[in-house]
Structure formats: C-alpha cells, structure tokens
Short mmCIF file of N, CA and C in Angstrom, two decimals:
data_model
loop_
_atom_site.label_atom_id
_atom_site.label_comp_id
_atom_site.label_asym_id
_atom_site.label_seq_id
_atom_site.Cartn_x
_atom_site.Cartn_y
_atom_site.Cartn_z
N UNK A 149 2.88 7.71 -7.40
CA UNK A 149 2.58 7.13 -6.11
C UNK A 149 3.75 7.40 -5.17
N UNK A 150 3.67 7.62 -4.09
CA UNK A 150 4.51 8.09 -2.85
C UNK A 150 4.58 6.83 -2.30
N UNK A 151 6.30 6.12 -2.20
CA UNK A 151 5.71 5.17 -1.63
C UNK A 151 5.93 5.04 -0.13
N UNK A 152 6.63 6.37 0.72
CA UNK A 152 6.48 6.25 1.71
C UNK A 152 4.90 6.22 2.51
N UNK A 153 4.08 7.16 2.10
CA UNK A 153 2.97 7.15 2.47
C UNK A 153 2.20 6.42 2.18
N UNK A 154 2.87 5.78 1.21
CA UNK A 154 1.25 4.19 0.56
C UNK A 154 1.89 2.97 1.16
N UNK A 155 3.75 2.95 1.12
CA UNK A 155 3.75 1.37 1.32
C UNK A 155 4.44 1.26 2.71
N UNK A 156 5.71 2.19 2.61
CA UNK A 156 6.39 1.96 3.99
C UNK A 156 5.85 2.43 5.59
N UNK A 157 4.73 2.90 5.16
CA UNK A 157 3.86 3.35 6.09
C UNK A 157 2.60 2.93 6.23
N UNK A 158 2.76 1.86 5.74
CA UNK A 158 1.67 0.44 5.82
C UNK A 158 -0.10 0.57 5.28
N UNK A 159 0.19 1.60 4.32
CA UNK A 159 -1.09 1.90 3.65
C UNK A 159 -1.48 0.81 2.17
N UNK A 160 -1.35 -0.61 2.72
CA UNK A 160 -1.51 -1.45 2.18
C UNK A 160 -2.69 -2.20 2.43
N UNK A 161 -3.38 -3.02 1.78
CA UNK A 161 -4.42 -4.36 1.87
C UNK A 161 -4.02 -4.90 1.20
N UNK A 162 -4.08 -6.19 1.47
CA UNK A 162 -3.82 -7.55 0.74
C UNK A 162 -5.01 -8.38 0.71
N UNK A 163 -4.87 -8.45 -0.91
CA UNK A 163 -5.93 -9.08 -1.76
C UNK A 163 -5.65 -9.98 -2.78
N UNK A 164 -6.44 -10.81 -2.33
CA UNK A 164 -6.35 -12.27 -3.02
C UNK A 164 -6.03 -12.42 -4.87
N UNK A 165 -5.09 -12.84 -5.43
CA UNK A 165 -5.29 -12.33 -6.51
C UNK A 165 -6.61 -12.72 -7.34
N UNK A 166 -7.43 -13.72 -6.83
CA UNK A 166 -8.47 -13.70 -7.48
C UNK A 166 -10.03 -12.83 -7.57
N UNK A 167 -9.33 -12.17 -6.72
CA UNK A 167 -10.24 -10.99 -6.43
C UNK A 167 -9.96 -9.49 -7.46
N UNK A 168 -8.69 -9.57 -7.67
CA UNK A 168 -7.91 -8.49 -8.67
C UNK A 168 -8.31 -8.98 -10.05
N UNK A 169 -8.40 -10.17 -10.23
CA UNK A 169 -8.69 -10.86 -11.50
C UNK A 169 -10.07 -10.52 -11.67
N UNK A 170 -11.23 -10.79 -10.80
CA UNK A 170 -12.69 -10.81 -11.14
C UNK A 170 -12.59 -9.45 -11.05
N UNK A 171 -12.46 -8.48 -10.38
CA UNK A 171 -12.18 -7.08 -11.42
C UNK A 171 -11.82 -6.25 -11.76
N UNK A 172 -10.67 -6.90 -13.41
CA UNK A 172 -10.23 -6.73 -13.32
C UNK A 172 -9.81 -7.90 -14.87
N UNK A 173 -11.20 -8.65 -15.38
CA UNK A 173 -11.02 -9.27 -16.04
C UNK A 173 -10.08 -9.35 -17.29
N UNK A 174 -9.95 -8.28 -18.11
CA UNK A 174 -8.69 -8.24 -19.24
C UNK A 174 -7.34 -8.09 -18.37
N UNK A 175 -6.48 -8.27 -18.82
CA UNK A 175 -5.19 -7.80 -18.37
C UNK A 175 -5.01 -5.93 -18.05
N UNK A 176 -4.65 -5.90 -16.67
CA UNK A 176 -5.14 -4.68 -16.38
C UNK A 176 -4.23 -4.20 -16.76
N UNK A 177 -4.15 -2.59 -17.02
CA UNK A 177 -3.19 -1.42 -17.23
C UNK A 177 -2.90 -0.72 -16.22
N UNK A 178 -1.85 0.05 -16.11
CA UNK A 178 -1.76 1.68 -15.45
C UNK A 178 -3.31 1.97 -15.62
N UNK A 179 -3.84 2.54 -16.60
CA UNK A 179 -5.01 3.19 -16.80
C UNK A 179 -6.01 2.59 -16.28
N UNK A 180 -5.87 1.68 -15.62
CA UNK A 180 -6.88 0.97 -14.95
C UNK A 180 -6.84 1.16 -13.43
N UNK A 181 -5.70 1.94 -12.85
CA UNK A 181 -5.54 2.30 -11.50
C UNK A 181 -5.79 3.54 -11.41
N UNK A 182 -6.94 3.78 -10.64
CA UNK A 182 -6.43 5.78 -10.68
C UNK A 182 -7.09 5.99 -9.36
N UNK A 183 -6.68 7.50 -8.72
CA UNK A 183 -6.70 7.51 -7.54
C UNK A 183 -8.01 8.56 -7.55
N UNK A 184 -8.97 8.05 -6.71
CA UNK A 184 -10.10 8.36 -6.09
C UNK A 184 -10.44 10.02 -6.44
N UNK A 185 -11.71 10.70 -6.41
CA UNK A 185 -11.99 12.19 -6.36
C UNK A 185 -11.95 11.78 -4.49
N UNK A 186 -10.88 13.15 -3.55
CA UNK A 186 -11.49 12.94 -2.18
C UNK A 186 -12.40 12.76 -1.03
N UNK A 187 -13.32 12.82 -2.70
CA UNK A 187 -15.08 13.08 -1.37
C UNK A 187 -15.32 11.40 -1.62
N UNK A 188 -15.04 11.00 -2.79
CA UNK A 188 -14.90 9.30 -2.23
C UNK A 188 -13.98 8.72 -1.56
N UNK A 189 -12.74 8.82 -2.05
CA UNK A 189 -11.38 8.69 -1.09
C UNK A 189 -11.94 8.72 0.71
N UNK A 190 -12.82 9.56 0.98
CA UNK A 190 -12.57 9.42 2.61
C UNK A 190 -13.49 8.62 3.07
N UNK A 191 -14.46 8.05 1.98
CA UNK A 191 -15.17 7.14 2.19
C UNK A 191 -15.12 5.36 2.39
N UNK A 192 -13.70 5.52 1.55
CA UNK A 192 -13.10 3.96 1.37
C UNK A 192 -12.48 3.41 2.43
N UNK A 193 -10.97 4.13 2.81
CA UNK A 193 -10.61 3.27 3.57
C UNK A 193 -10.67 3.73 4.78
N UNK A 194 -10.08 3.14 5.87
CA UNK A 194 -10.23 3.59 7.01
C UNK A 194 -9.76 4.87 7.21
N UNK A 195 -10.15 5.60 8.43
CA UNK A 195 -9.25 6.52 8.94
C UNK A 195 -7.80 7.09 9.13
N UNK A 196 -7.38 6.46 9.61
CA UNK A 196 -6.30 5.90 9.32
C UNK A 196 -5.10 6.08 8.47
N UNK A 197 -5.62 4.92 7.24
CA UNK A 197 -5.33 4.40 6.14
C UNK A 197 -5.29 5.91 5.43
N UNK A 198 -6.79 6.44 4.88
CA UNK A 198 -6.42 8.05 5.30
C UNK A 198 -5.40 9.00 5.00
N UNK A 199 -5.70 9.21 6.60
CA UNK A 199 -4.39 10.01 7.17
C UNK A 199 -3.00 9.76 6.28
N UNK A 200 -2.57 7.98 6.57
CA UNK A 200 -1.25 7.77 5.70
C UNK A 200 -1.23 7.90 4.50
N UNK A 201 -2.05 7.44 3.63
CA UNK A 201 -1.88 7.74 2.53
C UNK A 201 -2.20 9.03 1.74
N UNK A 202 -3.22 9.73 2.72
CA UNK A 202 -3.17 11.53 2.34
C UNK A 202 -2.36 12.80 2.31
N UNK A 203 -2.02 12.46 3.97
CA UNK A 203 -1.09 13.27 4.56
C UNK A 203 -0.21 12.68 5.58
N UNK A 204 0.64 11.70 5.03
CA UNK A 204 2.17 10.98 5.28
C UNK A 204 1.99 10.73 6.91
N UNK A 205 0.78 10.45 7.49
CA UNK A 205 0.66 10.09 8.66
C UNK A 205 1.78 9.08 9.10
N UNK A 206 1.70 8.39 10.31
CA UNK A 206 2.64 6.89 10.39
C UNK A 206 1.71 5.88 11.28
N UNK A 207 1.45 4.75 10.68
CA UNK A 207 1.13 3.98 11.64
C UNK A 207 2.00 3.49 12.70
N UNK A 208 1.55 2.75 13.80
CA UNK A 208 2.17 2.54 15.14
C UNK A 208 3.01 1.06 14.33
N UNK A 209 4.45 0.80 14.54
CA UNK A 209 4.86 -0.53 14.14
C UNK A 209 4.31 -1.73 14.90
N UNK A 210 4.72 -2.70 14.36
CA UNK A 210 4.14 -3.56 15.03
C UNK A 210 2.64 -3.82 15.34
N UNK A 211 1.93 -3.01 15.49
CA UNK A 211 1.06 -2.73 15.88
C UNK A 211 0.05 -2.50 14.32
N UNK A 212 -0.34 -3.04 13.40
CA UNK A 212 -0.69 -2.36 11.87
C UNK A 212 -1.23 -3.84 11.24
N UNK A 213 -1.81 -3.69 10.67
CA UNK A 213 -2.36 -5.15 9.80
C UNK A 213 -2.04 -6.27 9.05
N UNK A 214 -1.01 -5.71 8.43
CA UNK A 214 0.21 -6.39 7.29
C UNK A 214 1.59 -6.79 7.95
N UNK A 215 2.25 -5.91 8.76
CA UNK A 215 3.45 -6.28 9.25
C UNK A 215 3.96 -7.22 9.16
N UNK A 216 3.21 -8.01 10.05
CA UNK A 216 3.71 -9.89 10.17
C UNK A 216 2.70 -10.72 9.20
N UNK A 217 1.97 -10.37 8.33
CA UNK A 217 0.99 -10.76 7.61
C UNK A 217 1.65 -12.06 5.86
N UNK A 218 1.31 -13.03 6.62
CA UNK A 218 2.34 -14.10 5.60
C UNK A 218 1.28 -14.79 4.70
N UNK A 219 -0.39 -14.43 4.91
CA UNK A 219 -1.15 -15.16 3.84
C UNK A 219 -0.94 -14.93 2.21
N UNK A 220 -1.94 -15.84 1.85
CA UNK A 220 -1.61 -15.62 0.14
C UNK A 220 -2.13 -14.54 -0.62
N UNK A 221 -1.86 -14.04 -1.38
CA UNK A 221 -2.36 -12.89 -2.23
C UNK A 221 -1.36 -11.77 -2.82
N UNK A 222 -1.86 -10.78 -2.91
CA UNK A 222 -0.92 -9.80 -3.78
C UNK A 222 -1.13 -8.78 -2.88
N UNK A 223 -0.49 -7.67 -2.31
CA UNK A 223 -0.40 -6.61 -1.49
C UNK A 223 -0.55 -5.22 -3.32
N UNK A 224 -2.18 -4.98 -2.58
CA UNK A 224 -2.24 -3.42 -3.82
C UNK A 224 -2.53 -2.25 -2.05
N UNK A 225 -2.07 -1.28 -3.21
CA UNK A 225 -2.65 -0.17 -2.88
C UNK A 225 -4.28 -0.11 -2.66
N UNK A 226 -4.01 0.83 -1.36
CA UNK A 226 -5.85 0.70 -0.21
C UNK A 226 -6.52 1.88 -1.53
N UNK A 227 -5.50 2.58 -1.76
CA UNK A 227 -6.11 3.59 -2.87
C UNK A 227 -6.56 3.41 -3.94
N UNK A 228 -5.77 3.07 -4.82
CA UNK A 228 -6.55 2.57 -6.46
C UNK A 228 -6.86 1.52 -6.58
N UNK A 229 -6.10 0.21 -5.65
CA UNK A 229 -6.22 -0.94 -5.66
C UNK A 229 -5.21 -1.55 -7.42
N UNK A 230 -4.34 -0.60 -7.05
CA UNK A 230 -3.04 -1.54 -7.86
C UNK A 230 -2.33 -2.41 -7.67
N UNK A 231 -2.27 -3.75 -7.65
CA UNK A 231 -0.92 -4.62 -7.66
C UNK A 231 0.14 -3.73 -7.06
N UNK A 232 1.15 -4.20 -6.48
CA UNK A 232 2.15 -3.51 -5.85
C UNK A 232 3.07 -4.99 -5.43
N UNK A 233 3.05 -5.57 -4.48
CA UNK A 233 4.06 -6.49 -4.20
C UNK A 233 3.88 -7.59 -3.89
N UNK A 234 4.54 -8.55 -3.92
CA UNK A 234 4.29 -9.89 -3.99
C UNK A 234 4.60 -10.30 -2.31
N UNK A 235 3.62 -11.24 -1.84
CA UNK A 235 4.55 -12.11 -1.10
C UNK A 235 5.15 -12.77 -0.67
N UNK A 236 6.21 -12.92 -1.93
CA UNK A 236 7.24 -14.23 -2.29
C UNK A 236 8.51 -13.33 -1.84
N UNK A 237 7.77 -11.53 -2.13
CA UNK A 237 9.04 -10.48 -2.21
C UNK A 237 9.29 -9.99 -0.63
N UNK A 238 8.27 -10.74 0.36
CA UNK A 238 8.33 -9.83 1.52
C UNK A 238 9.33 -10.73 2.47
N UNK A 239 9.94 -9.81 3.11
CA UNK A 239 11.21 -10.11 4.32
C UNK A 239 10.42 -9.39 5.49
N UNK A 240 11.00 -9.96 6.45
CA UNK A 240 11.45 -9.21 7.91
C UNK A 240 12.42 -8.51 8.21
N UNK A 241 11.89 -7.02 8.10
CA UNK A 241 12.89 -6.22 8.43
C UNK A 241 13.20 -6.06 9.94
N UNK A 242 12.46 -6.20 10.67
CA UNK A 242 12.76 -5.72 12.25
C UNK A 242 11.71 -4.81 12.23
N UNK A 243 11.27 -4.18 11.26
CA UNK A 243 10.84 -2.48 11.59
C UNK A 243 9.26 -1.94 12.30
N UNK A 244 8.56 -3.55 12.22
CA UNK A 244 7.06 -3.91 12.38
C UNK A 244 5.99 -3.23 11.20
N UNK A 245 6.89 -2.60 9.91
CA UNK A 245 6.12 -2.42 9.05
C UNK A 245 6.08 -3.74 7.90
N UNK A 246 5.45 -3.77 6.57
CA UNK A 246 5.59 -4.67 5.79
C UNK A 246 6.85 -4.26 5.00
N UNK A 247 7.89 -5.13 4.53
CA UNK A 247 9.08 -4.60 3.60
C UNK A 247 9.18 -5.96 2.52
N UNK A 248 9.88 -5.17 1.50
CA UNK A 248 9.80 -6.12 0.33
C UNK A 248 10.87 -5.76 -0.57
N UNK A 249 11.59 -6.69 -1.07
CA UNK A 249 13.19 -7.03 -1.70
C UNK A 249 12.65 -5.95 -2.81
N UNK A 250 11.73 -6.18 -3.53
CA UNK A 250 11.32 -5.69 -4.32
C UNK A 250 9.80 -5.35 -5.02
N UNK A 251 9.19 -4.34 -6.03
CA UNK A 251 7.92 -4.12 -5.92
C UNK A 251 7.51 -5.50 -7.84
N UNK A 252 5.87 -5.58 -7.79
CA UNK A 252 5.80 -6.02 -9.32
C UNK A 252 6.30 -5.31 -9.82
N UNK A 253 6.56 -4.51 -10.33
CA UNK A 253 6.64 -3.70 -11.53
C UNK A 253 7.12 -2.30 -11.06
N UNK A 254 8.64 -2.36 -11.41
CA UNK A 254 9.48 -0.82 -10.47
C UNK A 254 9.49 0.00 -11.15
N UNK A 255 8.51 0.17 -12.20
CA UNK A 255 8.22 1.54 -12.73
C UNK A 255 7.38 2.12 -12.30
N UNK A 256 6.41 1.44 -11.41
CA UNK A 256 4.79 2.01 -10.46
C UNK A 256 4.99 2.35 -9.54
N UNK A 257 6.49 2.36 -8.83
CA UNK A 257 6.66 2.78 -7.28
C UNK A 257 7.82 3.16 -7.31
N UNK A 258 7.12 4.96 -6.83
CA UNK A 258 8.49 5.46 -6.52
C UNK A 258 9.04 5.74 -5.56
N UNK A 259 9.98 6.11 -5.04
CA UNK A 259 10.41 5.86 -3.61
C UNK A 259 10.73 7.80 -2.78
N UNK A 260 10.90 7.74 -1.69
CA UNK A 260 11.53 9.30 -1.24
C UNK A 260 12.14 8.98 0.36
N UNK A 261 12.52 9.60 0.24
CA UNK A 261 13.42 9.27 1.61
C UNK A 261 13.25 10.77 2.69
N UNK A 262 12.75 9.60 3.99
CA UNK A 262 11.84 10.52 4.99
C UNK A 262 12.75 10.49 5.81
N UNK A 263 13.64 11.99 6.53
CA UNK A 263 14.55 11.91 7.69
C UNK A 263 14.10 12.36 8.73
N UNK A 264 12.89 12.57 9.01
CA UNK A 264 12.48 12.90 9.85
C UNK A 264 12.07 12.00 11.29
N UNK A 265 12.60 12.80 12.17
CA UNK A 265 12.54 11.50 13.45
C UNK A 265 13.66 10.77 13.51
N UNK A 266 15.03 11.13 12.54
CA UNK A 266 16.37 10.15 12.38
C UNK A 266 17.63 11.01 12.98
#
C-alpha cells in the first residue's frame, strides 16, 4: 500500500467499526484485504478518490472529507477496506489533510516521501 496516495492524500473513509465487524465476522487477516480488479475499482469509489489512490492525484486541503473529521470509527482504506488508523491516533497537523501519530498495525503501511511541489 502507498501511503501517500491512500492516506496522506486523503484517500480514506471512515467506518464504523461495527460495520468492519459485520463483514468481517472472524478475526480478519491481510488476506482478507485485497485490492479490487480495475474494472471494479472505478466503480467503487468516487472519482476522485480514484484519481488519488490510482494515480497519486492530491486532494484540495482543507477542503476533503476526513480532515477535520473527529467522529467514531476506524479510518480503512476506500480500496480494500482495511483497518488503517485509529481515531484516538489522529492530530492536527495544520495541513487540512487527516494525520495520525501512528497507523493499527505498522507493518500494513508503508510510507514514501513526495518532494514534489517543496
């Protein structure tokens, strides 16, 4: 997983964890996340969503769904719909994207560093 294009670039939904649970009933695995064939992929999420998570688009800050987004649930991926971060873990960065001290499980997210535009 890229996580500039899935997380720091706000290609997130946040979902209730009881919604991850109903399905999702055994204790899920890796093998239980996998990422879409593209002819469904462009069917799921938005446009958008898309773009960022296809081809490293950027959403507008501030301006994006999650940013300032403080309800309850678990932040997965719009793609496989994996668990990804808590929001016990999320701060305010300034940046108007969503940011987080840390991910569930830091073996599922890897990170890359984008200089572009810096």
């Amino acid at each position: 997983m890229n996580l500039t294009a899935r997380l720091l670039l706000v290609a997130i939904q946040a979902a209730p964890v009881l919604t991850i649970a109903a399905e999702h009933p055994e204790e899920p695995s890796m093998s239980t996340f996998h990422k879409p064939p593209d002819d469904e992929l462009r069917k799921r999420p938005t446009r958008e969503q898309y773009e960022v998570t296809q081809h490293e688009a950027t959403e507008r800050p501030f301006q994006n769904a999650y940013w300032d987004h403080h309800g309850a649930g678990i932040f997965v991926d719009v793609v496989s719909g994996e668990p990804l971060f808590s929001p016990l873990d999320k701060f305010d960065s300034g940046t108007g994207w969503p940011s987080f001290t840390q991910p569930l499980e830091a073996g599922h997210v890897n990170t890359k560093t984008d200089w572009r535009g810096s």
